[in-house]
mmCIF file of N, CA, C and O in Angstrom:
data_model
loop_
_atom_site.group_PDB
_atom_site.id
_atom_site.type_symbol
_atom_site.label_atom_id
_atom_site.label_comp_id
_atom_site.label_asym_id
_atom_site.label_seq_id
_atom_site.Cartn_x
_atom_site.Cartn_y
_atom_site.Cartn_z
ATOM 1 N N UNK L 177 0.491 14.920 -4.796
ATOM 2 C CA UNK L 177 1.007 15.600 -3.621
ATOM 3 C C UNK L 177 -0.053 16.580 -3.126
ATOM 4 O O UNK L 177 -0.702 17.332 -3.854
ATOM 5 N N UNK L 178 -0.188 16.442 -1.272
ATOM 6 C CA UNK L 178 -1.221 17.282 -1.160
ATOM 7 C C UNK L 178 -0.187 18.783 -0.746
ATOM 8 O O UNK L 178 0.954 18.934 -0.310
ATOM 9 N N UNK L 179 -1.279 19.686 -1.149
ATOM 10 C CA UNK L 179 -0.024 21.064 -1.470
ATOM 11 C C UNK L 179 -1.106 21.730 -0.364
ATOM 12 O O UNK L 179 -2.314 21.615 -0.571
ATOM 13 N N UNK L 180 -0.572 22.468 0.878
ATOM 14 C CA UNK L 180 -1.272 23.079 2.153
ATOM 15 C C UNK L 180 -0.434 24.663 2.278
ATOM 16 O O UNK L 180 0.718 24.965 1.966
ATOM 17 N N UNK L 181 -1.363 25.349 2.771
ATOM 18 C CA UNK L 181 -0.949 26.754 3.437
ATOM 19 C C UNK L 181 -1.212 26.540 4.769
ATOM 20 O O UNK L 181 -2.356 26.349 5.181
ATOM 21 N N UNK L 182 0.162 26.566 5.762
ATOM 22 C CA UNK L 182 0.188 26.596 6.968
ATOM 23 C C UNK L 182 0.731 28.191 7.812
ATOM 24 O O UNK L 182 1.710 28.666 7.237
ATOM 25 N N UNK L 183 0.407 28.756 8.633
ATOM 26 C CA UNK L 183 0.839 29.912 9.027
ATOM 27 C C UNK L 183 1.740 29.615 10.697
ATOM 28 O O UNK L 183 1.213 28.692 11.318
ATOM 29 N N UNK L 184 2.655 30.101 11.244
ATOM 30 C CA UNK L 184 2.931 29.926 12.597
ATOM 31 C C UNK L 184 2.387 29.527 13.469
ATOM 32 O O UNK L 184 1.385 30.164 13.795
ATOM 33 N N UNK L 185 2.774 28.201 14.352
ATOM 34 C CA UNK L 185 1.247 27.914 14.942
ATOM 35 C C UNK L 185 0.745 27.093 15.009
ATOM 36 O O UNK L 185 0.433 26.560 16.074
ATOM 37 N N UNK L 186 0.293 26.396 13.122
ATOM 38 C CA UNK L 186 -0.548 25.554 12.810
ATOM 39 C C UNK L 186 0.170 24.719 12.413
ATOM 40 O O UNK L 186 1.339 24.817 12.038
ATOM 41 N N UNK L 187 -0.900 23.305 12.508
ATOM 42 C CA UNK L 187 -0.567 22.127 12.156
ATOM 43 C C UNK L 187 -1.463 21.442 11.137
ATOM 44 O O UNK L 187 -2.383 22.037 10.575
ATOM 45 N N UNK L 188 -1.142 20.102 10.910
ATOM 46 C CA UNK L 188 -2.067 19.265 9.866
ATOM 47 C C UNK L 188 -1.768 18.183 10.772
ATOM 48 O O UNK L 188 -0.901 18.246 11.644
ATOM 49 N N UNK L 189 -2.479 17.231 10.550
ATOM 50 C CA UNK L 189 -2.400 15.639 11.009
ATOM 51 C C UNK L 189 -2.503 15.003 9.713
ATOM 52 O O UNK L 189 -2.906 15.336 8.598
ATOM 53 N N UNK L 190 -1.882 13.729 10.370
ATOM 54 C CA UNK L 190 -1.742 12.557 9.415
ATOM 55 C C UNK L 190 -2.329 11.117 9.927
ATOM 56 O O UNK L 190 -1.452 10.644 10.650
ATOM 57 N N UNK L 191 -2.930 10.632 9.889
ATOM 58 C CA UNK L 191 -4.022 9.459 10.220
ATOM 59 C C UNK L 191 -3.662 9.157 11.764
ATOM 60 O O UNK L 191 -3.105 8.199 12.300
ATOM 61 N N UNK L 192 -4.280 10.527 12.332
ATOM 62 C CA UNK L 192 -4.444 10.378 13.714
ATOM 63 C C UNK L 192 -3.872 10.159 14.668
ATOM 64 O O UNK L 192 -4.271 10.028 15.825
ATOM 65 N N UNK L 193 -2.326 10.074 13.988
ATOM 66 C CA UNK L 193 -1.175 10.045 15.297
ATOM 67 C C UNK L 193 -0.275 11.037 15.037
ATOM 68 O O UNK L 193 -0.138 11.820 15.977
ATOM 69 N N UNK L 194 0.387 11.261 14.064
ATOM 70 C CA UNK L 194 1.064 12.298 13.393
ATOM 71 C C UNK L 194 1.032 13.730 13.032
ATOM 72 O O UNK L 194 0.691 14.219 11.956
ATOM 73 N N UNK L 195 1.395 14.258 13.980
ATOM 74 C CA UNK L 195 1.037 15.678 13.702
ATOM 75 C C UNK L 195 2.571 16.540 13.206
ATOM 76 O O UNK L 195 3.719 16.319 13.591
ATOM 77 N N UNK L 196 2.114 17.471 12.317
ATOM 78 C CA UNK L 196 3.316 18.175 11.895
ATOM 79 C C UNK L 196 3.099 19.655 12.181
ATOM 80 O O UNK L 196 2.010 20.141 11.878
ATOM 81 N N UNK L 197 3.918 20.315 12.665
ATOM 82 C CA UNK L 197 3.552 22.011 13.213
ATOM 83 C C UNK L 197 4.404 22.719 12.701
ATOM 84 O O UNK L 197 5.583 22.365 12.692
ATOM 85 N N UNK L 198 4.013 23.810 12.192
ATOM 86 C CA UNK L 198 5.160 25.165 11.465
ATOM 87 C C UNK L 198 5.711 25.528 12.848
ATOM 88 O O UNK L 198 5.076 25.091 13.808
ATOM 89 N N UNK L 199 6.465 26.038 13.012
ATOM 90 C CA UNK L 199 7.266 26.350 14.514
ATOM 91 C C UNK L 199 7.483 27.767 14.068
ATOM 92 O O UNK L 199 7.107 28.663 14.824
ATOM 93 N N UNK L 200 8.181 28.139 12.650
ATOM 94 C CA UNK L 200 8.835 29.576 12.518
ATOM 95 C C UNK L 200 9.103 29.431 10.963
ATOM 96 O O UNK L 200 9.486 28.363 10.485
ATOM 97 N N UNK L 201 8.889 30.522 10.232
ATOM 98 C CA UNK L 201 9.215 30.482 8.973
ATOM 99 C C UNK L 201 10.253 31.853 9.062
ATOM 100 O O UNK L 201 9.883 32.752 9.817
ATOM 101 N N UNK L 202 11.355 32.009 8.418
ATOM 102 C CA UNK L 202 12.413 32.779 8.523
ATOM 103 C C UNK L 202 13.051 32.706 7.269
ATOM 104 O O UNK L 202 13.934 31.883 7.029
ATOM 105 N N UNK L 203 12.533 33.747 6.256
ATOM 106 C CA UNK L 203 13.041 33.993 4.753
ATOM 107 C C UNK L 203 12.394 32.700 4.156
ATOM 108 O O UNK L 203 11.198 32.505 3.940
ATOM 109 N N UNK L 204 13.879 31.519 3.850
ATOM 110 C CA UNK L 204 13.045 30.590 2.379
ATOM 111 C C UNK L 204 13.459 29.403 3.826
ATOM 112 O O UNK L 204 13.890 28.297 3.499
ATOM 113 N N UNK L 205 13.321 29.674 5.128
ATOM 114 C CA UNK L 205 12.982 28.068 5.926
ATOM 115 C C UNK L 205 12.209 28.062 6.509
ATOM 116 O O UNK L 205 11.749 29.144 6.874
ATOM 117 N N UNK L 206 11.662 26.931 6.902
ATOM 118 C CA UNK L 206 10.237 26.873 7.696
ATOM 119 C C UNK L 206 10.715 25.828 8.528
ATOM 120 O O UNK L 206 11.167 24.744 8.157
ATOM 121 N N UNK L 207 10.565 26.278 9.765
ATOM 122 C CA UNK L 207 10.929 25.129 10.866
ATOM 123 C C UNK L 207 9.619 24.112 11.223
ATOM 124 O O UNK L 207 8.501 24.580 11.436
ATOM 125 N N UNK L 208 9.906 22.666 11.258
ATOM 126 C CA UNK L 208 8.596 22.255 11.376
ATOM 127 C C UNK L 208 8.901 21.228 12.568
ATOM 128 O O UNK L 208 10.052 20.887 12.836
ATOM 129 N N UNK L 209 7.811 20.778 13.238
ATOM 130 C CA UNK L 209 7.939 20.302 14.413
ATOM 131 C C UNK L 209 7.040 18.835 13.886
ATOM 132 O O UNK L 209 6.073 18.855 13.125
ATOM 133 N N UNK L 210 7.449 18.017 14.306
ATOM 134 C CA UNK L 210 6.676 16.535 14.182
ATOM 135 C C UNK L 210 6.729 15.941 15.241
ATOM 136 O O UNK L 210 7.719 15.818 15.962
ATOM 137 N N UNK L 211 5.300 15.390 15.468
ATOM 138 C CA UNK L 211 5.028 14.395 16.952
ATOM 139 C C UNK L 211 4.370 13.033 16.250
ATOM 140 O O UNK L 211 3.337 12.985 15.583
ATOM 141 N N UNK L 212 5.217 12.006 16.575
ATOM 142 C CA UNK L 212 4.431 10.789 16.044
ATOM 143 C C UNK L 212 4.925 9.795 16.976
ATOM 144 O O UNK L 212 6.026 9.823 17.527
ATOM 145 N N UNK L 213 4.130 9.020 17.092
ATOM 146 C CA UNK L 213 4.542 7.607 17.854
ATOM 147 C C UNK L 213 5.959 7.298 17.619
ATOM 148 O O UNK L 213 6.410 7.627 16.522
ATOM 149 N N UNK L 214 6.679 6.767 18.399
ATOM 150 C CA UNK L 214 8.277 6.455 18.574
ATOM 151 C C UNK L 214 8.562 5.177 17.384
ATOM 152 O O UNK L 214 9.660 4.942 16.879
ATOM 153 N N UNK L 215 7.719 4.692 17.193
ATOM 154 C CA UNK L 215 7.946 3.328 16.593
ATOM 155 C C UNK L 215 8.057 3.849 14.501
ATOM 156 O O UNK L 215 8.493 3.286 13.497
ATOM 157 N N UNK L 216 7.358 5.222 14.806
ATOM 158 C CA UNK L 216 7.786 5.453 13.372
ATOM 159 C C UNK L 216 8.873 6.606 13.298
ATOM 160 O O UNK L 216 8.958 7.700 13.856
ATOM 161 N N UNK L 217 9.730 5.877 12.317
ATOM 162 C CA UNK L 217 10.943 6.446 12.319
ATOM 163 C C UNK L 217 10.514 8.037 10.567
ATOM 164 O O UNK L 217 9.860 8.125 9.529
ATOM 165 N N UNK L 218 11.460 8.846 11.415
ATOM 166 C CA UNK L 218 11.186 10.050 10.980
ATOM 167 C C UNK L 218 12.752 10.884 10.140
ATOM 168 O O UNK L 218 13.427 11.496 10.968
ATOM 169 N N UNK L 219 13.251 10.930 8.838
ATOM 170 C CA UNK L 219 14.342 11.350 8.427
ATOM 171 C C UNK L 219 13.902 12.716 7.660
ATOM 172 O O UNK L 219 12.856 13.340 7.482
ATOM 173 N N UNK L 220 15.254 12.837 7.307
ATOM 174 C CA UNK L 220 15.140 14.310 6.549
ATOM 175 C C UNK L 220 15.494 13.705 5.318
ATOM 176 O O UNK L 220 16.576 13.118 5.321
ATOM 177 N N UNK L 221 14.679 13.709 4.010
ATOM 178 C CA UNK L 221 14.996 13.087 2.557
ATOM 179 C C UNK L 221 16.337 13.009 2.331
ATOM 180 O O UNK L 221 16.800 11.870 2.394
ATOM 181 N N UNK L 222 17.028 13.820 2.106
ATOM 182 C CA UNK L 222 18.408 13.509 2.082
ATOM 183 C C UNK L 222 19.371 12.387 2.792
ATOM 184 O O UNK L 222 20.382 11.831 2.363
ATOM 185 N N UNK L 223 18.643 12.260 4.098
ATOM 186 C CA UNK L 223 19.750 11.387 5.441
ATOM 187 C C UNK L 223 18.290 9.538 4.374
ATOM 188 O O UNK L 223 18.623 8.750 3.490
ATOM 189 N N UNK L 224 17.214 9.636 4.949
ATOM 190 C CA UNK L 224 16.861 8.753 3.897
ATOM 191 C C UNK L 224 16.936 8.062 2.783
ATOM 192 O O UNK L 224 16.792 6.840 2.770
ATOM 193 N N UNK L 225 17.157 8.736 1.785
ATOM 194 C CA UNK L 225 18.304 8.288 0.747
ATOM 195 C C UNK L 225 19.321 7.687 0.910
ATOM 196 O O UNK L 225 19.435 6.601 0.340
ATOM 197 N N UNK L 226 20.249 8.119 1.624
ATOM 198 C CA UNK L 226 21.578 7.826 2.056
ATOM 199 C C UNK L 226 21.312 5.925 2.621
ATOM 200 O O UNK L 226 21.748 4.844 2.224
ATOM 201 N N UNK L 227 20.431 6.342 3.644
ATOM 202 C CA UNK L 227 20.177 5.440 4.477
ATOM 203 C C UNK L 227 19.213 3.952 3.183
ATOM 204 O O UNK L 227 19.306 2.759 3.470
ATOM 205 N N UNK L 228 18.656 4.293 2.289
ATOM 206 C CA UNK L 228 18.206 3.403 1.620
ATOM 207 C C UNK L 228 19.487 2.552 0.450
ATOM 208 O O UNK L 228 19.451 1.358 0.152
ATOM 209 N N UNK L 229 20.771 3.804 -0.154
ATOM 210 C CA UNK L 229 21.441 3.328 -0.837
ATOM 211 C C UNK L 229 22.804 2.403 -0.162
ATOM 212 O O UNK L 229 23.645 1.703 -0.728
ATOM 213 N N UNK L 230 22.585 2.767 1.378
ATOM 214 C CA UNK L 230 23.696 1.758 1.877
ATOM 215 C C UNK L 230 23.237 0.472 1.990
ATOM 216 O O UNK L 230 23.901 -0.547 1.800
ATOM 217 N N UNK L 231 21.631 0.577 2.426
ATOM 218 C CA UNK L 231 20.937 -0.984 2.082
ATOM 219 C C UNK L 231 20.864 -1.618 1.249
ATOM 220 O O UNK L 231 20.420 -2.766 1.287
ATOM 221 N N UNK L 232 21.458 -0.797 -0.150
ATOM 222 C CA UNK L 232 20.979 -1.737 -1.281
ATOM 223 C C UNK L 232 22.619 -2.062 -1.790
ATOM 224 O O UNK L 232 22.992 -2.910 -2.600
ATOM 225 N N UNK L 233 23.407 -1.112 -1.040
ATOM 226 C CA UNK L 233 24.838 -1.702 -1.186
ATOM 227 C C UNK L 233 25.512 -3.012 -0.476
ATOM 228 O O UNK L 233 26.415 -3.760 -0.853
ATOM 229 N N UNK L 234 24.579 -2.979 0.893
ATOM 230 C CA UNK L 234 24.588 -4.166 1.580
ATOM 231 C C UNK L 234 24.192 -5.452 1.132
ATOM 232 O O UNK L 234 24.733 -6.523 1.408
ATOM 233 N N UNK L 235 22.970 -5.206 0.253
ATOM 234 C CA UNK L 235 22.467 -6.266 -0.663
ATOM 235 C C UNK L 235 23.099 -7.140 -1.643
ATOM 236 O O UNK L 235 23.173 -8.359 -1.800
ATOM 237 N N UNK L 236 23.470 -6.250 -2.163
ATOM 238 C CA UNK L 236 24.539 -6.425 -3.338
ATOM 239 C C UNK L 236 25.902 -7.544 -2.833
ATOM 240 O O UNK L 236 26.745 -7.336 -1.961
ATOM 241 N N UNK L 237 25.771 -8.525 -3.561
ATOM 242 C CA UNK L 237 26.900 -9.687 -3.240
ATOM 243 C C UNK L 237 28.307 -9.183 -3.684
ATOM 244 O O UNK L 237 28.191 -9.169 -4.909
ATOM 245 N N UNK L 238 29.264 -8.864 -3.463
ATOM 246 C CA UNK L 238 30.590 -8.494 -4.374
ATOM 247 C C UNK L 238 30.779 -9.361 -4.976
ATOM 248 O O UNK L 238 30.295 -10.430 -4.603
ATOM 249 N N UNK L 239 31.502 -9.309 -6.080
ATOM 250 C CA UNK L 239 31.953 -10.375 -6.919
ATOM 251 C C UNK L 239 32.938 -11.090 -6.463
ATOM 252 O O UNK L 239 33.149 -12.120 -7.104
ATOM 253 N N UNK L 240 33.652 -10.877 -5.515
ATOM 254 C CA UNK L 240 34.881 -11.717 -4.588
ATOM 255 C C UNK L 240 34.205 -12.851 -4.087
ATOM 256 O O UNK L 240 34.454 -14.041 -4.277
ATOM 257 N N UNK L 241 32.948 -12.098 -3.148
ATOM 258 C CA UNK L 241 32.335 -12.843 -2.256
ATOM 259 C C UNK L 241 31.758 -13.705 -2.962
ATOM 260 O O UNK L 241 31.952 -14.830 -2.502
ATOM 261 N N UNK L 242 30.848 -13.693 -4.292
ATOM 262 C CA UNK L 242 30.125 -14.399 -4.887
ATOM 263 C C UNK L 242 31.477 -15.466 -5.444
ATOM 264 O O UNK L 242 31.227 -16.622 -5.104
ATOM 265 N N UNK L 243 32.613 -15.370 -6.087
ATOM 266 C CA UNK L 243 33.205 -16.100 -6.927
ATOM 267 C C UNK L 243 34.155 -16.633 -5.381
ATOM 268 O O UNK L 243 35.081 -17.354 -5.751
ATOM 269 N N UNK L 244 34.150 -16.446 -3.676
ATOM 270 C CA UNK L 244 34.702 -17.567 -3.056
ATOM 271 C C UNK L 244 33.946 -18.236 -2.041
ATOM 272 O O UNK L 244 34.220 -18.963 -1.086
ATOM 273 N N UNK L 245 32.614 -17.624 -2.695
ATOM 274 C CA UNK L 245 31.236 -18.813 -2.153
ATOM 275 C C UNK L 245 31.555 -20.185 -3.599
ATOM 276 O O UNK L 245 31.512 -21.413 -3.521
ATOM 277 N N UNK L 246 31.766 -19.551 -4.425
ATOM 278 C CA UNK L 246 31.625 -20.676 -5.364
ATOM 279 C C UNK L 246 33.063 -21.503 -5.555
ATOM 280 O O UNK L 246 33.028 -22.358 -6.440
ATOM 281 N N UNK L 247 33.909 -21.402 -5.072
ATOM 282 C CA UNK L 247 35.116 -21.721 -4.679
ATOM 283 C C UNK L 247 35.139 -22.723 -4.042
ATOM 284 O O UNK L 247 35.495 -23.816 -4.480
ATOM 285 N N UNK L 248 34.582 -22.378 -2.375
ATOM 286 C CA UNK L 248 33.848 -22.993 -1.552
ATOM 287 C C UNK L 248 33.185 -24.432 -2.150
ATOM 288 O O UNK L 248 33.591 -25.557 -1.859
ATOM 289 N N UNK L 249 32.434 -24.217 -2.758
ATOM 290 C CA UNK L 249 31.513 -24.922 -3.359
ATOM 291 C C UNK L 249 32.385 -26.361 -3.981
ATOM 292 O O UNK L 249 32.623 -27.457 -3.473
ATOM 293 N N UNK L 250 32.636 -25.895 -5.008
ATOM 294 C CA UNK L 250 33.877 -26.498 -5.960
ATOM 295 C C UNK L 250 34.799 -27.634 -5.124
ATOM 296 O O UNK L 250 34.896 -28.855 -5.251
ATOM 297 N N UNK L 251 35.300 -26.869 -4.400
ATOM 298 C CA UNK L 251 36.182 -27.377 -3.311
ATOM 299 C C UNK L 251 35.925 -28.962 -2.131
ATOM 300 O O UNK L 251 36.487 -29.932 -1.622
ATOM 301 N N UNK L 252 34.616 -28.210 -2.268
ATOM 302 C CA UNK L 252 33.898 -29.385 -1.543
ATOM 303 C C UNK L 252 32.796 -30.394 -2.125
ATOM 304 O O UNK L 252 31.836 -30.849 -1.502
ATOM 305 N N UNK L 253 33.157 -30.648 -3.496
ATOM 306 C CA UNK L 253 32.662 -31.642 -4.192
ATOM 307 C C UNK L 253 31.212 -31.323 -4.750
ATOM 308 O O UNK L 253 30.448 -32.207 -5.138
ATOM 309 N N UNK L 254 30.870 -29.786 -4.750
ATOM 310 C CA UNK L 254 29.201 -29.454 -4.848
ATOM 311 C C UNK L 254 29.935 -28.891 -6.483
ATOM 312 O O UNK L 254 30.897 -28.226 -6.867
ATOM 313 N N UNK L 255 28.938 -29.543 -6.984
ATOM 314 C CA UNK L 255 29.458 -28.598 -8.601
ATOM 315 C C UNK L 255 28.139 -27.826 -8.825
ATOM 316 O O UNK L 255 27.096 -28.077 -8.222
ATOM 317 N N UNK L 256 28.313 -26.739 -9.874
ATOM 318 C CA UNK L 256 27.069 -25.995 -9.977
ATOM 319 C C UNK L 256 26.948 -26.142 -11.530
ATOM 320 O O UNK L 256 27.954 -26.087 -12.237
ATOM 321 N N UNK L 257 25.394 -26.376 -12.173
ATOM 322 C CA UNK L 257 24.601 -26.901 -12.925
ATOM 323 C C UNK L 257 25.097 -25.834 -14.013
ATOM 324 O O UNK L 257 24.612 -25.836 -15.145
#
C-alpha cells in the first residue's frame, strides 16, 4: 500500500486519468473528491463488497434449482452418468 500525506487542496493521480483531491479534512474525515473517466466505476469499500457478495450469490445455483434442472432432465429421457 502506497501510504501519502495530502494537505487541503492537493491531489495525487493515478495513471493519468484519475485524479483524487482532499476537499476538507474535519476531525477523523477527510473529504475526497475523484475525477476519472465515466467508464470507470467508482464505490465506497463497503457499497463494493456488498455489490461483489450479491454476485457471488447470484452465481450460486440453489439446490431447488439444481435438483429441478435435473428433474427436467430425468423426465425427458436424458439420464446423468
Amino acid at each position: 500500500m502506497l501510504v501519502l500525506s495530502r494537505k487541503k487542496g492537493e491531489s495525487i493521480i493515478i495513471q493519468d486519468h484519475i485524479e483524487v483531491t482532499v476537499l476538507a479534512v474535519e476531525g477523523d474525515t477527510v473529504r475526497i473528491g475523484i475525477s476519472a473517466p465515466k467508464h470507470i466505476d467508482i464505490f465506497r469499500q463497503e457499497v463494493y463488497a456488498s455489490i461483489q457478495e450479491t454476485n457471488r450469490e447470484s452465481a450460486t445455483p440453489l439446490a431447488a434449482n439444481v435438483e429441478a434442472f435435473m428433474e427436467r432432465l430425468r423426465n425427458n429421457g436424458i439420464k446423468k452418468d
